[in-house]
mmCIF file of C-alpha atoms in Angstrom:
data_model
loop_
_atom_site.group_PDB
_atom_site.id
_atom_site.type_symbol
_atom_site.label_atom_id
_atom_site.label_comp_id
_atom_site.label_asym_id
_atom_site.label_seq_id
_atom_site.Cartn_x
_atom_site.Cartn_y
_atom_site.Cartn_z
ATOM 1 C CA UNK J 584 0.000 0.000 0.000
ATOM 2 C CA UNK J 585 1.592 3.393 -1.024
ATOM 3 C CA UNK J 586 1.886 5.786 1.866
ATOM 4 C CA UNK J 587 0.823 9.015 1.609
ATOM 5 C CA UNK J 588 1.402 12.387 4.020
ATOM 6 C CA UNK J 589 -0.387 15.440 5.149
ATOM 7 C CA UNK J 590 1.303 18.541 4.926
ATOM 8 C CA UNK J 591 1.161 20.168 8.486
ATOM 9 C CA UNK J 592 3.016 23.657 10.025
ATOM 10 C CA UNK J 593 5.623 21.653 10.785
ATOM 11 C CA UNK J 594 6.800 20.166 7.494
ATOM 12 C CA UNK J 595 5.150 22.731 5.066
ATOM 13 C CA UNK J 596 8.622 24.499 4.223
ATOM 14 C CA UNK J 597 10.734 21.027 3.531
ATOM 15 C CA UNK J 598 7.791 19.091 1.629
ATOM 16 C CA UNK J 599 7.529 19.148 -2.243
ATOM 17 C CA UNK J 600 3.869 20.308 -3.204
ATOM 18 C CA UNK J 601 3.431 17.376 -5.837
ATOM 19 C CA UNK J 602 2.139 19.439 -8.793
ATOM 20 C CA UNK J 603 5.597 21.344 -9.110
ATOM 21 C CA UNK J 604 8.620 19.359 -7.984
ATOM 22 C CA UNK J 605 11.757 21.173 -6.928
ATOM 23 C CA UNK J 606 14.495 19.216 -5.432
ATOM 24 C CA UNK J 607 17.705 22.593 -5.251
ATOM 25 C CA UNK J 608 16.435 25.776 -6.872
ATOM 26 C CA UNK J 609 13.192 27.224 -5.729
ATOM 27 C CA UNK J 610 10.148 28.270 -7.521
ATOM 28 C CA UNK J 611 8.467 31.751 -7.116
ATOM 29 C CA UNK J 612 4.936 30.058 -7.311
ATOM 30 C CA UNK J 613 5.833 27.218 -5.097
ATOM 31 C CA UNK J 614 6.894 29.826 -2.600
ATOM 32 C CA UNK J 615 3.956 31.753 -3.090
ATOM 33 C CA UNK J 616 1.512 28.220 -2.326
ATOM 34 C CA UNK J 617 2.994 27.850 1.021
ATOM 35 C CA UNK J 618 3.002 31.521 1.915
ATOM 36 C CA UNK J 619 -0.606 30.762 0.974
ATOM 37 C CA UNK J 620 -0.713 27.591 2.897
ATOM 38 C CA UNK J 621 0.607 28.500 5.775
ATOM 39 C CA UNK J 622 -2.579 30.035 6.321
ATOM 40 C CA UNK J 623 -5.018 27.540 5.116
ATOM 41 C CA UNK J 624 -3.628 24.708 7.137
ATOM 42 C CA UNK J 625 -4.832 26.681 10.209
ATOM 43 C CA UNK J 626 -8.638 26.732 8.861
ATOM 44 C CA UNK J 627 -8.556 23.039 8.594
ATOM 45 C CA UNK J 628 -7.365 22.658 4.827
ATOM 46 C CA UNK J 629 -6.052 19.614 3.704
ATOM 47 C CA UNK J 630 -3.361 18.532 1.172
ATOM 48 C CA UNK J 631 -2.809 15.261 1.776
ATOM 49 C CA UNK J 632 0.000 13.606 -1.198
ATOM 50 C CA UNK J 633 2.000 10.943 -2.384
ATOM 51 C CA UNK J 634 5.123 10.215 0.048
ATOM 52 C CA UNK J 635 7.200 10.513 -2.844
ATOM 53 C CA UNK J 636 8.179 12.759 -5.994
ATOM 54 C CA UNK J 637 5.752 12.121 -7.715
ATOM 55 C CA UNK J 638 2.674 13.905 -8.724
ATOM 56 C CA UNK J 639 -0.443 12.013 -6.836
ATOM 57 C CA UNK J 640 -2.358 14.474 -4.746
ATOM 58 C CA UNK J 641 -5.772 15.932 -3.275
ATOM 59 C CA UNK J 642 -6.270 19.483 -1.762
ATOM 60 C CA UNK J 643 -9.298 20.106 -0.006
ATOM 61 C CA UNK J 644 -11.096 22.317 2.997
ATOM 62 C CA UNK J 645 -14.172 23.221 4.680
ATOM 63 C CA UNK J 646 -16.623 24.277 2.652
ATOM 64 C CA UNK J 647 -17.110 27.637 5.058
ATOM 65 C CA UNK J 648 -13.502 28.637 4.749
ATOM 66 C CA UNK J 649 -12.976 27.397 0.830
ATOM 67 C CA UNK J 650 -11.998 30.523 -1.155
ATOM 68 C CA UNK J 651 -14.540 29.618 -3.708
ATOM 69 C CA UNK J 652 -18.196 31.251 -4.540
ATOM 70 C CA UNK J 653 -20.012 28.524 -2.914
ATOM 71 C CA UNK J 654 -22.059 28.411 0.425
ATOM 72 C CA UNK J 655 -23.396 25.348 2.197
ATOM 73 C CA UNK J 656 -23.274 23.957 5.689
ATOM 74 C CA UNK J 657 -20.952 21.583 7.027
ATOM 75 C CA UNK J 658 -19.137 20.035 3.358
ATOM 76 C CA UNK J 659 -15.943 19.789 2.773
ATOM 77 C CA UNK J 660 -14.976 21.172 -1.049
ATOM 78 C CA UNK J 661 -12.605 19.445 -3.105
ATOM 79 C CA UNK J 662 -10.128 21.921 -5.163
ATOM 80 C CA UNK J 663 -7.593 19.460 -6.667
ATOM 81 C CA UNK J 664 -7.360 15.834 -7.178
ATOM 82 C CA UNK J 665 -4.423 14.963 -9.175
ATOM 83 C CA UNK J 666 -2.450 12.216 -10.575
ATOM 84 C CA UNK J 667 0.240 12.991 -13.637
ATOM 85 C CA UNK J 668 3.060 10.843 -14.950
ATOM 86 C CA UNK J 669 4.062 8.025 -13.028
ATOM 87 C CA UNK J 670 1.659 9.262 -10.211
ATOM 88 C CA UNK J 671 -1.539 7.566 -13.377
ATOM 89 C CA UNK J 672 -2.815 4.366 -13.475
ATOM 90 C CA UNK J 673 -1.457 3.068 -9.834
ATOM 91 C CA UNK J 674 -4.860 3.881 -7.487
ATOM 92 C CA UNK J 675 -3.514 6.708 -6.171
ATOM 93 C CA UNK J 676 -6.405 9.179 -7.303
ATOM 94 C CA UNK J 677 -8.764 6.214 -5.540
ATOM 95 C CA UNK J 678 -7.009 6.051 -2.660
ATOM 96 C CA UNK J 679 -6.915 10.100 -2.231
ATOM 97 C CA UNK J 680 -10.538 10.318 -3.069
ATOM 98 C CA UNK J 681 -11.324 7.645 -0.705
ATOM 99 C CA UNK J 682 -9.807 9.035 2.186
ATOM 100 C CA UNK J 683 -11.576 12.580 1.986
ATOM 101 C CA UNK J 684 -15.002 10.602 1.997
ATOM 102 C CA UNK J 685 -13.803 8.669 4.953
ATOM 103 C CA UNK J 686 -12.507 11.907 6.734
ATOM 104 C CA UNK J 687 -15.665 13.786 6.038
ATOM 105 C CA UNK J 688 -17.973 10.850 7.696
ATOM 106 C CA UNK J 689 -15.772 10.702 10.021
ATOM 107 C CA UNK J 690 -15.679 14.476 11.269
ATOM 108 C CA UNK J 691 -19.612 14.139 10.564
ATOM 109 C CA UNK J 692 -19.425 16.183 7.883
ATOM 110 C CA UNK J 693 -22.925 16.268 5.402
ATOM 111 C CA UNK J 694 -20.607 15.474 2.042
ATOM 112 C CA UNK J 695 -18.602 16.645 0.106
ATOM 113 C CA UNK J 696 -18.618 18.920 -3.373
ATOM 114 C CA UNK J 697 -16.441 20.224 -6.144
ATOM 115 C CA UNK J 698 -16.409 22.291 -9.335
ATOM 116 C CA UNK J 699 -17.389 20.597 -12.404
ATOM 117 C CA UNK J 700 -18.606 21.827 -15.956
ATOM 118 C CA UNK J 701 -20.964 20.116 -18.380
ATOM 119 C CA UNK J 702 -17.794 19.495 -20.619
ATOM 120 C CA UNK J 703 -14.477 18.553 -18.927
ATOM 121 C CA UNK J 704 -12.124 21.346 -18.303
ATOM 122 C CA UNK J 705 -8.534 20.947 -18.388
ATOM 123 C CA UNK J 706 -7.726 22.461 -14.409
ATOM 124 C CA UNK J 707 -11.044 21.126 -12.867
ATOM 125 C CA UNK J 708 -10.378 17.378 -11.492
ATOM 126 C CA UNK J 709 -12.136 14.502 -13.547
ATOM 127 C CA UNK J 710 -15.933 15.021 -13.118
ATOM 128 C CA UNK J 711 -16.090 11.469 -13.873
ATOM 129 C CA UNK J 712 -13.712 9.726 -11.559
ATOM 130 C CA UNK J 713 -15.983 11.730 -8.860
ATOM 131 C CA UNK J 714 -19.314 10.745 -10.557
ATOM 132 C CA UNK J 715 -18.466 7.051 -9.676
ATOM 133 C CA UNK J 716 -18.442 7.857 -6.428
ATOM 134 C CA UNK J 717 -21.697 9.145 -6.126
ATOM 135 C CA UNK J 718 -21.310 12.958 -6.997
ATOM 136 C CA UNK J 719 -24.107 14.321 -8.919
ATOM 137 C CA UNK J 720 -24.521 17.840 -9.787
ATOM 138 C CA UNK J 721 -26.652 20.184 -7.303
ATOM 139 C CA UNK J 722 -26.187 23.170 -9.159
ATOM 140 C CA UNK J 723 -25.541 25.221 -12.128
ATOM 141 C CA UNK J 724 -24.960 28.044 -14.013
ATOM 142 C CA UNK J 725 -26.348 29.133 -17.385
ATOM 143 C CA UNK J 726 -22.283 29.183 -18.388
ATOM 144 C CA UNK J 727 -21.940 25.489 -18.040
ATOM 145 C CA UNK J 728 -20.308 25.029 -14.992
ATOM 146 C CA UNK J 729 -21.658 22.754 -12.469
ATOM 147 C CA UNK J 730 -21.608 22.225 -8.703
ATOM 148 C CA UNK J 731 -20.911 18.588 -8.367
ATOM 149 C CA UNK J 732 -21.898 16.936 -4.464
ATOM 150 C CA UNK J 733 -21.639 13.428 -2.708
ATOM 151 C CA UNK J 734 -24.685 14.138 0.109
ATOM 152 C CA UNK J 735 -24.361 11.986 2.970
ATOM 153 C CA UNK J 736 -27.843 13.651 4.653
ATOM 154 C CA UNK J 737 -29.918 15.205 1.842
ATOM 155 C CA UNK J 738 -28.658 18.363 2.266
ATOM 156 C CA UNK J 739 -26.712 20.442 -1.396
ATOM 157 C CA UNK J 740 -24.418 23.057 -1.664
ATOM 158 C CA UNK J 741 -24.846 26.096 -4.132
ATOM 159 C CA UNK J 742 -23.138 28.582 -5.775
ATOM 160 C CA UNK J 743 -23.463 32.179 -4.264
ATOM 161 C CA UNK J 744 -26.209 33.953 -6.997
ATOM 162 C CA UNK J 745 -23.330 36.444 -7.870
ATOM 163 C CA UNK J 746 -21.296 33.446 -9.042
ATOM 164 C CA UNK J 747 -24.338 32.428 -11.072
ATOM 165 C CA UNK J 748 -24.371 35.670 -13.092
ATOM 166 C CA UNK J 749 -20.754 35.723 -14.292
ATOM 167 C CA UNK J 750 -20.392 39.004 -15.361
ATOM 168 C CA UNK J 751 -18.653 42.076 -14.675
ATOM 169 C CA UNK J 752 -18.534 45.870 -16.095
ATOM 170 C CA UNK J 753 -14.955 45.865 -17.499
ATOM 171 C CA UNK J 754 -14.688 44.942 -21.094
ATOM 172 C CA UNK J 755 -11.274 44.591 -21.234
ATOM 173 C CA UNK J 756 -9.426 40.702 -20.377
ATOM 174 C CA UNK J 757 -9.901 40.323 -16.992
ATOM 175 C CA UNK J 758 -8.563 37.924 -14.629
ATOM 176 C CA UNK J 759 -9.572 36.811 -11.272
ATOM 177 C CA UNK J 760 -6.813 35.107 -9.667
ATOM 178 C CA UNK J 761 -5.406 34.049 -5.922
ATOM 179 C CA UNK J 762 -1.861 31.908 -5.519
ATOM 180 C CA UNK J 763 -3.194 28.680 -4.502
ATOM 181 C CA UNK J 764 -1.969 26.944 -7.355
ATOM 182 C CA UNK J 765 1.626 26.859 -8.408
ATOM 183 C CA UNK J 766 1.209 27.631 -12.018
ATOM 184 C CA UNK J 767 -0.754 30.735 -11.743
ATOM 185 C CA UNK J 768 2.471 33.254 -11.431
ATOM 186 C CA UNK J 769 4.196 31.676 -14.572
ATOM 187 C CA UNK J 770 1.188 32.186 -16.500
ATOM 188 C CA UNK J 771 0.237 35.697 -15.509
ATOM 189 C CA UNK J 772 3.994 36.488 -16.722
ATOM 190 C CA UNK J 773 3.245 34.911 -19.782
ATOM 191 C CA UNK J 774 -0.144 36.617 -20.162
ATOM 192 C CA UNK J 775 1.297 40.134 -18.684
ATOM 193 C CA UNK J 776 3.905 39.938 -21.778
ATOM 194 C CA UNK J 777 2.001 38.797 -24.392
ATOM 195 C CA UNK J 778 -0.812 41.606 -24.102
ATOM 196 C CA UNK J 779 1.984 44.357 -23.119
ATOM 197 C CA UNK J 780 3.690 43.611 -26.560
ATOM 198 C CA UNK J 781 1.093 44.058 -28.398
ATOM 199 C CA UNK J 782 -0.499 46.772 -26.087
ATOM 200 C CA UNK J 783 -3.685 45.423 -25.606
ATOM 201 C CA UNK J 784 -5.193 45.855 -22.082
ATOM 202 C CA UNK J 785 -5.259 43.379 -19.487
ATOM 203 C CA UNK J 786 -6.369 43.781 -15.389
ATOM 204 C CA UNK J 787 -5.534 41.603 -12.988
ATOM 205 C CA UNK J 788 -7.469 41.144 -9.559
ATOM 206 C CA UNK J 789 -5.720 39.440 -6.943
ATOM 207 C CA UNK J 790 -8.265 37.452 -5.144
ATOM 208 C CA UNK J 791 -6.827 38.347 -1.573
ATOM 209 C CA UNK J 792 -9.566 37.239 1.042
ATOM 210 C CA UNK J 793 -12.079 34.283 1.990
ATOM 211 C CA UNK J 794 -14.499 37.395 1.717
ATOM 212 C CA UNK J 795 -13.404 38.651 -1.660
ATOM 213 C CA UNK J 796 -13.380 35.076 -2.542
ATOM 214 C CA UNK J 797 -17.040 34.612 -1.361
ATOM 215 C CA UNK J 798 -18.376 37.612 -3.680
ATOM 216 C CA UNK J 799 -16.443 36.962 -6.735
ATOM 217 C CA UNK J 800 -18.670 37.416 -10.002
ATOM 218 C CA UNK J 801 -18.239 34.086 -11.398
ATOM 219 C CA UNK J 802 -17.055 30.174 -10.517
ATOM 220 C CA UNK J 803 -13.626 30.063 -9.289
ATOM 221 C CA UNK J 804 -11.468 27.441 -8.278
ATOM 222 C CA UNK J 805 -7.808 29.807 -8.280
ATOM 223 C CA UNK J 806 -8.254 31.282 -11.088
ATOM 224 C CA UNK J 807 -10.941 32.867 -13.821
ATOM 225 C CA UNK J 808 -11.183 34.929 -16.746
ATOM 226 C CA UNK J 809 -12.928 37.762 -18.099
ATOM 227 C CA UNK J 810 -13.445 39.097 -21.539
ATOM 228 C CA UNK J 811 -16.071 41.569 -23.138
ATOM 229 C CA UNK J 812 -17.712 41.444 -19.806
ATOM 230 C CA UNK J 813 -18.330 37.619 -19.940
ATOM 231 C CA UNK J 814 -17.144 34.790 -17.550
ATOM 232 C CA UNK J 815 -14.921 32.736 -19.747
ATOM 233 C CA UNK J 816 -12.935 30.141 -18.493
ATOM 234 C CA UNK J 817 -11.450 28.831 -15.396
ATOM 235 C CA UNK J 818 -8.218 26.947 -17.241
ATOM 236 C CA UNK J 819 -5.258 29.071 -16.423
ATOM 237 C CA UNK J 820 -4.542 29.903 -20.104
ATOM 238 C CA UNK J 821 -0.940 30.110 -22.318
ATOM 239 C CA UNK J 822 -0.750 33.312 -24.692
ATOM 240 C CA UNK J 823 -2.030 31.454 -28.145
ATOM 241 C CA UNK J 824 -5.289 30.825 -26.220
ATOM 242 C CA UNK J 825 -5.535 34.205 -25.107
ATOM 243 C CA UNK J 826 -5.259 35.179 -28.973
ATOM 244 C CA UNK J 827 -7.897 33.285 -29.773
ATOM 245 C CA UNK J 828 -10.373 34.402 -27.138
ATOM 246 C CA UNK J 829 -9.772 37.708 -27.992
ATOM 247 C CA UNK J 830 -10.293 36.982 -31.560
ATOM 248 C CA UNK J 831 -14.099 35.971 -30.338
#
């Protein structure tokens, strides 16, 4: 049986964070997850991974103190469940998955929920490893994302109705972001330089509060973008992508 480990205060500066590996030279986003983490952990977030370098991994937290645009009492949210490379096709995502159900039953919590989309996105964990489980969707937004829920007691989680609307006044890309997830740095730099070369106008909002998080205008999960107004996406994007949704 693999063994797996929870990061805690105590080891969060000398564990890996599984999704970015860095053995010597360090990593401004990696930094920038357990500056982030450091205050999570105290709110009773979990990321619990692989006791190896490898990427196998499963981030989750009370659904109260979840930086995400969903309200409901007593679930725990799932934000990541990950397997990549060697990490695939060894029952590591089953075994993750497995022991968040067990640890919400067993903190007698009423289930457990996560972002999902009628159409798989590439950053949202697979909708249909979950479904096998029992998740089902509890609600939705007319932008096809969906809030996907195992219920242990009848009761369903829901997006805030400012989530539901996603949209905002600024025409202009727009992206909604916090520094939960390792990538997101690297790919604002990318984004920053490709629309500053070609001088086309891009703002960033630093998502810097459960609070802010709360209110946001749209489904977020670390990260979400804007354009013409209109909730597009919650993949963190490279620059061709961002040329073609601006050619829209």
């Amino acid at each position: 049986m693999p063994e797996f480990i929870n990061l805690t205060p105590e080891n969060l500066e000398f564990e890996h964070l599984s999704c970015i590996i860095r053995t010597r030279a360090s990593h401004p986003g990696v930094e920038a997850k357990r500056t982030w983490l450091a205050q999570r952990l105290r709110e009773g977030h979990v990321f619990r991974k692989l006791d190896q370098k490898a990427t196998a991994m499963i981030e989750y937290a009370p659904l109260e103190t979840a930086w995400v645009p969903a309200v409901g009492e007593n679930f725990y949210y799932i934000y990541c469940l990950w397997t990549e490379g060697e990490g695939r096709g060894k029952g590591y995502g089953k075994a993750l998955m497995e022991y968040c159900l067990e640890d919400a039953r067993r903190n007698g919590r009423s289930g457990v929920c996560m972002l999902g989309a009628n159409r798989q996105k590439a950053w949202l964990s697979d909708q249909k490893f979950a479904q096998k489980y029992g998740f089902s969707v509890v609600d939705s937004t007319d932008h096809g994302y969906d809030l996907l829920a195992l219920s242990f007691d009848g009761t369903a989680p829901a997006f805030t109705d400012r989530a539901k609307k996603g949209e905002i006044e600024e025409k202009e890309l727009t992206i909604y972001y916090d520094l939960q997830c390792p990538h997101i740095l690297q790919r604002l730099e990318w984004i920053g330089a490709f629309c500053g070369e070609r001088g086309l106008p891009l703002t960033l909002r630093q998502v810097e509060s459960l609070e802010m998080a709360k209110d946001l205008p749209c489904v977020f999960n670390n990260w979400a973008v804007f354009y013409k107004g209109k909730f597009q996406t919650v993949n963190l994007l490279l620059p061709q992508q961002v040329e073609g949704l601006l050619q829209k």
